[in-house]
C-alpha cells in the first residue's frame, strides 16, 4: 500500500473532458483534493514565506528585510508563484551585504521595476495587501503608481529629471522626492 500526492495548476477535469488527460487516472488521484490559491491571492503569507526562505538560504548570516523591500514583495503579482518569491530572496541575498539588510535595490528587477513586465501587466500589479491600515494602503498604492509612471517617464526623457518633471506636471524637487520614495 502507498500514497500518491500530486500537484498541478492545470484544470484536470477540463483536460479529461477534452481528452488530454486520462479519466481513469483522474479518478484514481482525485480522492482528496486540497486547493491552494496562487500566491498573488494570499499576499498576507509573504512575510512568513520570506522569513522561511531567509532562514533556509542565508545559512549562518543574519539578514533582515527592510519594510520597503517587504512592501515591494507584497505588491508583486508572482506569475511564477512561490518559486518566484524564493528565487527573489536568493537573488536579494546574493546582491546584499553578508550581514545586513535587504533593500529594494537587492530585489530582482521584475519586482522593483514593474515597467519591465510590460505596460499591460504593470497596471495589473497595483494591489493592496489586506493587512495594511488605510493610510499604509494609500501610501502603498501611491508608491506603486509613482514607480510605474515616473520611472518609465524618466527613461523616456533620457534620465533628465527637469524634462521628466515638466512632462509629469510637477516641479523638479517634487519629482525627485517621489522617485526616491518610489524606489526605496
PDB file of C-alpha atoms in Angstrom:
ATOM      1  CA  UNK A   1       0.000   0.000   0.000  1.00  0.00           C
ATOM      2  CA  UNK A   2       1.207   3.505  -0.725  1.00  0.00           C
ATOM      3  CA  UNK A   3       0.053   7.049  -1.129  1.00  0.00           C
ATOM      4  CA  UNK A   4       0.451   9.270  -4.141  1.00  0.00           C
ATOM      5  CA  UNK A   5       0.449  13.031  -3.806  1.00  0.00           C
ATOM      6  CA  UNK A   6       0.181  15.102  -6.961  1.00  0.00           C
ATOM      7  CA  UNK A   7       0.169  18.813  -7.643  1.00  0.00           C
ATOM      8  CA  UNK A   8      -0.787  20.811 -10.692  1.00  0.00           C
ATOM      9  CA  UNK A   9      -2.040  24.213 -11.710  1.00  0.00           C
ATOM     10  CA  UNK A  10      -3.919  22.679 -14.646  1.00  0.00           C
ATOM     11  CA  UNK A  11      -7.678  22.060 -14.573  1.00  0.00           C
ATOM     12  CA  UNK A  12      -7.574  18.266 -14.794  1.00  0.00           C
ATOM     13  CA  UNK A  13     -11.369  17.942 -15.056  1.00  0.00           C
ATOM     14  CA  UNK A  14     -11.314  20.138 -18.153  1.00  0.00           C
ATOM     15  CA  UNK A  15      -8.296  18.304 -19.580  1.00  0.00           C
ATOM     16  CA  UNK A  16     -10.031  14.953 -19.026  1.00  0.00           C
ATOM     17  CA  UNK A  17     -13.192  16.274 -20.723  1.00  0.00           C
ATOM     18  CA  UNK A  18     -11.063  17.467 -23.676  1.00  0.00           C
ATOM     19  CA  UNK A  19      -9.361  14.061 -23.903  1.00  0.00           C
ATOM     20  CA  UNK A  20      -5.963  15.455 -22.863  1.00  0.00           C
ATOM     21  CA  UNK A  21      -5.833  13.605 -19.523  1.00  0.00           C
ATOM     22  CA  UNK A  22      -6.916  10.044 -18.796  1.00  0.00           C
ATOM     23  CA  UNK A  23     -10.248   9.887 -16.926  1.00  0.00           C
ATOM     24  CA  UNK A  24      -9.287   6.655 -15.142  1.00  0.00           C
ATOM     25  CA  UNK A  25      -6.096   8.244 -13.832  1.00  0.00           C
ATOM     26  CA  UNK A  26      -8.045  11.310 -12.693  1.00  0.00           C
ATOM     27  CA  UNK A  27     -10.445   9.003 -10.851  1.00  0.00           C
ATOM     28  CA  UNK A  28      -7.560   7.341  -9.040  1.00  0.00           C
ATOM     29  CA  UNK A  29      -5.784  10.510  -7.951  1.00  0.00           C
ATOM     30  CA  UNK A  30      -8.846  12.660  -7.224  1.00  0.00           C
ATOM     31  CA  UNK A  31      -9.807  11.127  -3.877  1.00  0.00           C
ATOM     32  CA  UNK A  32      -8.927  14.018  -1.614  1.00  0.00           C
ATOM     33  CA  UNK A  33      -8.390  17.456  -3.141  1.00  0.00           C
ATOM     34  CA  UNK A  34      -6.718  20.400  -1.465  1.00  0.00           C
ATOM     35  CA  UNK A  35      -6.972  23.707  -3.291  1.00  0.00           C
ATOM     36  CA  UNK A  36      -4.160  26.126  -2.538  1.00  0.00           C
ATOM     37  CA  UNK A  37      -4.693  29.512  -4.194  1.00  0.00           C
ATOM     38  CA  UNK A  38      -1.769  31.119  -6.028  1.00  0.00           C
ATOM     39  CA  UNK A  39       0.499  33.407  -4.027  1.00  0.00           C
ATOM     40  CA  UNK A  40      -0.964  36.535  -5.655  1.00  0.00           C
ATOM     41  CA  UNK A  41      -4.267  35.702  -3.913  1.00  0.00           C
ATOM     42  CA  UNK A  42      -2.696  35.332  -0.477  1.00  0.00           C
ATOM     43  CA  UNK A  43      -0.222  38.168  -0.144  1.00  0.00           C
ATOM     44  CA  UNK A  44      -0.570  38.070   3.640  1.00  0.00           C
ATOM     45  CA  UNK A  45       1.513  34.842   3.559  1.00  0.00           C
ATOM     46  CA  UNK A  46       4.526  36.596   2.042  1.00  0.00           C
ATOM     47  CA  UNK A  47       6.211  37.775   5.292  1.00  0.00           C
ATOM     48  CA  UNK A  48       6.063  34.236   6.707  1.00  0.00           C
ATOM     49  CA  UNK A  49       7.426  32.758   3.472  1.00  0.00           C
ATOM     50  CA  UNK A  50      10.155  35.401   3.255  1.00  0.00           C
ATOM     51  CA  UNK A  51      11.209  34.561   6.810  1.00  0.00           C
ATOM     52  CA  UNK A  52      11.359  30.876   5.951  1.00  0.00           C
ATOM     53  CA  UNK A  53      13.353  31.484   2.748  1.00  0.00           C
ATOM     54  CA  UNK A  54      15.799  33.779   4.549  1.00  0.00           C
ATOM     55  CA  UNK A  55      16.280  31.115   7.202  1.00  0.00           C
ATOM     56  CA  UNK A  56      16.782  28.447   4.533  1.00  0.00           C
ATOM     57  CA  UNK A  57      19.134  30.330   2.204  1.00  0.00           C
ATOM     58  CA  UNK A  58      21.027  32.801   4.395  1.00  0.00           C
ATOM     59  CA  UNK A  59      22.949  29.956   6.047  1.00  0.00           C
ATOM     60  CA  UNK A  60      24.701  31.445   9.064  1.00  0.00           C
ATOM     61  CA  UNK A  61      24.169  35.071   8.036  1.00  0.00           C
ATOM     62  CA  UNK A  62      21.815  37.342   9.931  1.00  0.00           C
ATOM     63  CA  UNK A  63      19.905  39.254   7.268  1.00  0.00           C
ATOM     64  CA  UNK A  64      16.723  41.279   7.613  1.00  0.00           C
ATOM     65  CA  UNK A  65      14.281  42.611   5.057  1.00  0.00           C
ATOM     66  CA  UNK A  66      13.625  46.373   5.149  1.00  0.00           C
ATOM     67  CA  UNK A  67       9.949  47.399   5.283  1.00  0.00           C
ATOM     68  CA  UNK A  68      10.242  48.993   1.832  1.00  0.00           C
ATOM     69  CA  UNK A  69      11.668  45.777   0.329  1.00  0.00           C
ATOM     70  CA  UNK A  70       8.893  43.776   2.001  1.00  0.00           C
ATOM     71  CA  UNK A  71       6.338  46.187   0.525  1.00  0.00           C
ATOM     72  CA  UNK A  72       7.688  45.510  -2.969  1.00  0.00           C
ATOM     73  CA  UNK A  73       7.452  41.785  -2.330  1.00  0.00           C
ATOM     74  CA  UNK A  74       3.873  42.144  -1.094  1.00  0.00           C
ATOM     75  CA  UNK A  75       2.688  44.116  -4.105  1.00  0.00           C
ATOM     76  CA  UNK A  76       4.129  41.966  -6.889  1.00  0.00           C
ATOM     77  CA  UNK A  77       1.747  39.560  -8.662  1.00  0.00           C
ATOM     78  CA  UNK A  78       4.055  36.467  -8.883  1.00  0.00           C
ATOM     79  CA  UNK A  79       3.302  34.752 -12.180  1.00  0.00           C
ATOM     80  CA  UNK A  80       5.897  32.168 -11.063  1.00  0.00           C
ATOM     81  CA  UNK A  81       4.105  31.673  -7.736  1.00  0.00           C
ATOM     82  CA  UNK A  82       6.098  30.686  -4.616  1.00  0.00           C
ATOM     83  CA  UNK A  83       9.167  29.582  -6.588  1.00  0.00           C
ATOM     84  CA  UNK A  84       9.469  33.123  -7.935  1.00  0.00           C
ATOM     85  CA  UNK A  85       9.344  34.539  -4.397  1.00  0.00           C
ATOM     86  CA  UNK A  86      12.005  32.081  -3.245  1.00  0.00           C
ATOM     87  CA  UNK A  87      14.204  32.949  -6.232  1.00  0.00           C
ATOM     88  CA  UNK A  88      13.748  36.653  -5.421  1.00  0.00           C
ATOM     89  CA  UNK A  89      15.037  36.016  -1.893  1.00  0.00           C
ATOM     90  CA  UNK A  90      18.021  34.057  -3.226  1.00  0.00           C
ATOM     91  CA  UNK A  91      18.811  36.918  -5.631  1.00  0.00           C
ATOM     92  CA  UNK A  92      18.462  39.510  -2.850  1.00  0.00           C
ATOM     93  CA  UNK A  93      20.801  37.536  -0.611  1.00  0.00           C
ATOM     94  CA  UNK A  94      23.395  37.328  -3.388  1.00  0.00           C
ATOM     95  CA  UNK A  95      23.174  41.084  -4.002  1.00  0.00           C
ATOM     96  CA  UNK A  96      23.148  42.190  -0.358  1.00  0.00           C
ATOM     97  CA  UNK A  97      25.933  42.621   2.163  1.00  0.00           C
ATOM     98  CA  UNK A  98      26.942  39.457   4.036  1.00  0.00           C
ATOM     99  CA  UNK A  99      25.385  40.688   7.282  1.00  0.00           C
ATOM    100  CA  UNK A 100      22.822  43.372   6.990  1.00  0.00           C
ATOM    101  CA  UNK A 101      19.613  44.494   5.407  1.00  0.00           C
ATOM    102  CA  UNK A 102      17.916  43.644   2.150  1.00  0.00           C
ATOM    103  CA  UNK A 103      16.807  46.832   0.400  1.00  0.00           C
ATOM    104  CA  UNK A 104      14.634  47.140  -2.722  1.00  0.00           C
ATOM    105  CA  UNK A 105      17.789  47.568  -4.834  1.00  0.00           C
ATOM    106  CA  UNK A 106      18.739  43.982  -3.915  1.00  0.00           C
ATOM    107  CA  UNK A 107      15.485  42.531  -5.271  1.00  0.00           C
ATOM    108  CA  UNK A 108      15.116  41.276  -8.863  1.00  0.00           C
ATOM    109  CA  UNK A 109      14.299  43.920 -11.466  1.00  0.00           C
ATOM    110  CA  UNK A 110      10.895  42.454 -12.340  1.00  0.00           C
ATOM    111  CA  UNK A 111       9.771  43.089  -8.754  1.00  0.00           C
ATOM    112  CA  UNK A 112      11.075  46.632  -8.271  1.00  0.00           C
ATOM    113  CA  UNK A 113      10.564  47.836 -11.847  1.00  0.00           C
ATOM    114  CA  UNK A 114       7.102  46.751 -12.943  1.00  0.00           C
ATOM    115  CA  UNK A 115       7.587  48.563 -16.251  1.00  0.00           C
ATOM    116  CA  UNK A 116       9.950  45.715 -17.163  1.00  0.00           C
ATOM    117  CA  UNK A 117       6.968  43.334 -17.223  1.00  0.00           C
ATOM    118  CA  UNK A 118       5.204  45.305 -19.929  1.00  0.00           C
ATOM    119  CA  UNK A 119       2.746  48.145 -19.575  1.00  0.00           C
ATOM    120  CA  UNK A 120      -0.375  45.964 -19.610  1.00  0.00           C
ATOM    121  CA  UNK A 121       0.886  43.748 -16.822  1.00  0.00           C
ATOM    122  CA  UNK A 122       2.323  46.666 -14.847  1.00  0.00           C
ATOM    123  CA  UNK A 123      -1.189  48.003 -14.385  1.00  0.00           C
ATOM    124  CA  UNK A 124      -2.300  44.617 -13.018  1.00  0.00           C
ATOM    125  CA  UNK A 125       0.310  44.752 -10.270  1.00  0.00           C
ATOM    126  CA  UNK A 126      -1.281  47.510  -8.191  1.00  0.00           C
ATOM    127  CA  UNK A 127      -2.627  45.556  -5.267  1.00  0.00           C
ATOM    128  CA  UNK A 128      -3.471  46.423  -1.711  1.00  0.00           C
ATOM    129  CA  UNK A 129      -2.326  43.870   0.852  1.00  0.00           C
ATOM    130  CA  UNK A 130      -5.249  43.164   3.186  1.00  0.00           C
ATOM    131  CA  UNK A 131      -3.301  43.536   6.418  1.00  0.00           C
ATOM    132  CA  UNK A 132      -2.476  47.233   5.873  1.00  0.00           C
ATOM    133  CA  UNK A 133      -4.250  50.122   7.536  1.00  0.00           C
ATOM    134  CA  UNK A 134      -5.973  52.653   5.301  1.00  0.00           C
ATOM    135  CA  UNK A 135      -3.038  55.081   5.471  1.00  0.00           C
ATOM    136  CA  UNK A 136      -0.479  52.331   4.779  1.00  0.00           C
ATOM    137  CA  UNK A 137      -2.587  51.057   1.859  1.00  0.00           C
ATOM    138  CA  UNK A 138      -2.886  54.570   0.407  1.00  0.00           C
ATOM    139  CA  UNK A 139       0.874  55.087   0.642  1.00  0.00           C
ATOM    140  CA  UNK A 140       1.489  51.679  -0.927  1.00  0.00           C
ATOM    141  CA  UNK A 141      -0.746  52.463  -3.908  1.00  0.00           C
ATOM    142  CA  UNK A 142       0.787  55.927  -4.378  1.00  0.00           C
ATOM    143  CA  UNK A 143       4.275  54.394  -4.285  1.00  0.00           C
ATOM    144  CA  UNK A 144       3.256  51.755  -6.844  1.00  0.00           C
ATOM    145  CA  UNK A 145       1.714  54.325  -9.179  1.00  0.00           C
ATOM    146  CA  UNK A 146       4.762  56.586  -8.876  1.00  0.00           C
ATOM    147  CA  UNK A 147       7.015  53.607  -9.573  1.00  0.00           C
ATOM    148  CA  UNK A 148       5.038  52.589 -12.670  1.00  0.00           C
ATOM    149  CA  UNK A 149       4.616  56.102 -14.030  1.00  0.00           C
ATOM    150  CA  UNK A 150       7.689  58.130 -13.049  1.00  0.00           C
ATOM    151  CA  UNK A 151      10.432  55.561 -13.742  1.00  0.00           C
ATOM    152  CA  UNK A 152       9.433  54.961 -17.369  1.00  0.00           C
ATOM    153  CA  UNK A 153       8.846  58.704 -17.828  1.00  0.00           C
ATOM    154  CA  UNK A 154      12.392  59.445 -16.630  1.00  0.00           C
ATOM    155  CA  UNK A 155      13.728  56.783 -19.013  1.00  0.00           C
ATOM    156  CA  UNK A 156      11.695  58.297 -21.856  1.00  0.00           C
ATOM    157  CA  UNK A 157      13.318  61.667 -21.056  1.00  0.00           C
ATOM    158  CA  UNK A 158      16.833  60.134 -21.206  1.00  0.00           C
ATOM    159  CA  UNK A 159      17.287  60.489 -17.442  1.00  0.00           C
ATOM    160  CA  UNK A 160      16.762  64.259 -17.496  1.00  0.00           C
ATOM    161  CA  UNK A 161      14.945  64.999 -14.262  1.00  0.00           C
ATOM    162  CA  UNK A 162      13.782  68.506 -15.192  1.00  0.00           C
ATOM    163  CA  UNK A 163      12.314  67.369 -18.504  1.00  0.00           C
ATOM    164  CA  UNK A 164      10.531  64.401 -16.875  1.00  0.00           C
ATOM    165  CA  UNK A 165       9.174  66.656 -14.108  1.00  0.00           C
ATOM    166  CA  UNK A 166       7.694  69.071 -16.665  1.00  0.00           C
ATOM    167  CA  UNK A 167       6.058  66.162 -18.522  1.00  0.00           C
ATOM    168  CA  UNK A 168       4.636  64.876 -15.217  1.00  0.00           C
ATOM    169  CA  UNK A 169       3.299  68.350 -14.371  1.00  0.00           C
ATOM    170  CA  UNK A 170       5.359  68.887 -11.222  1.00  0.00           C
ATOM    171  CA  UNK A 171       8.468  70.725 -10.170  1.00  0.00           C
ATOM    172  CA  UNK A 172      11.883  69.062 -10.274  1.00  0.00           C
ATOM    173  CA  UNK A 173      12.180  68.721  -6.473  1.00  0.00           C
ATOM    174  CA  UNK A 174       8.789  67.040  -6.084  1.00  0.00           C
ATOM    175  CA  UNK A 175       9.593  64.681  -8.958  1.00  0.00           C
ATOM    176  CA  UNK A 176      12.948  63.762  -7.389  1.00  0.00           C
ATOM    177  CA  UNK A 177      11.339  63.181  -3.957  1.00  0.00           C
ATOM    178  CA  UNK A 178       8.620  60.966  -5.426  1.00  0.00           C
ATOM    179  CA  UNK A 179      11.157  58.964  -7.438  1.00  0.00           C
ATOM    180  CA  UNK A 180      13.254  58.481  -4.306  1.00  0.00           C
ATOM    181  CA  UNK A 181      10.203  57.338  -2.282  1.00  0.00           C
ATOM    182  CA  UNK A 182       9.072  55.006  -5.069  1.00  0.00           C
ATOM    183  CA  UNK A 183      12.455  53.325  -5.355  1.00  0.00           C
ATOM    184  CA  UNK A 184      13.219  52.846  -1.644  1.00  0.00           C
TER     185      UNK A 184
END
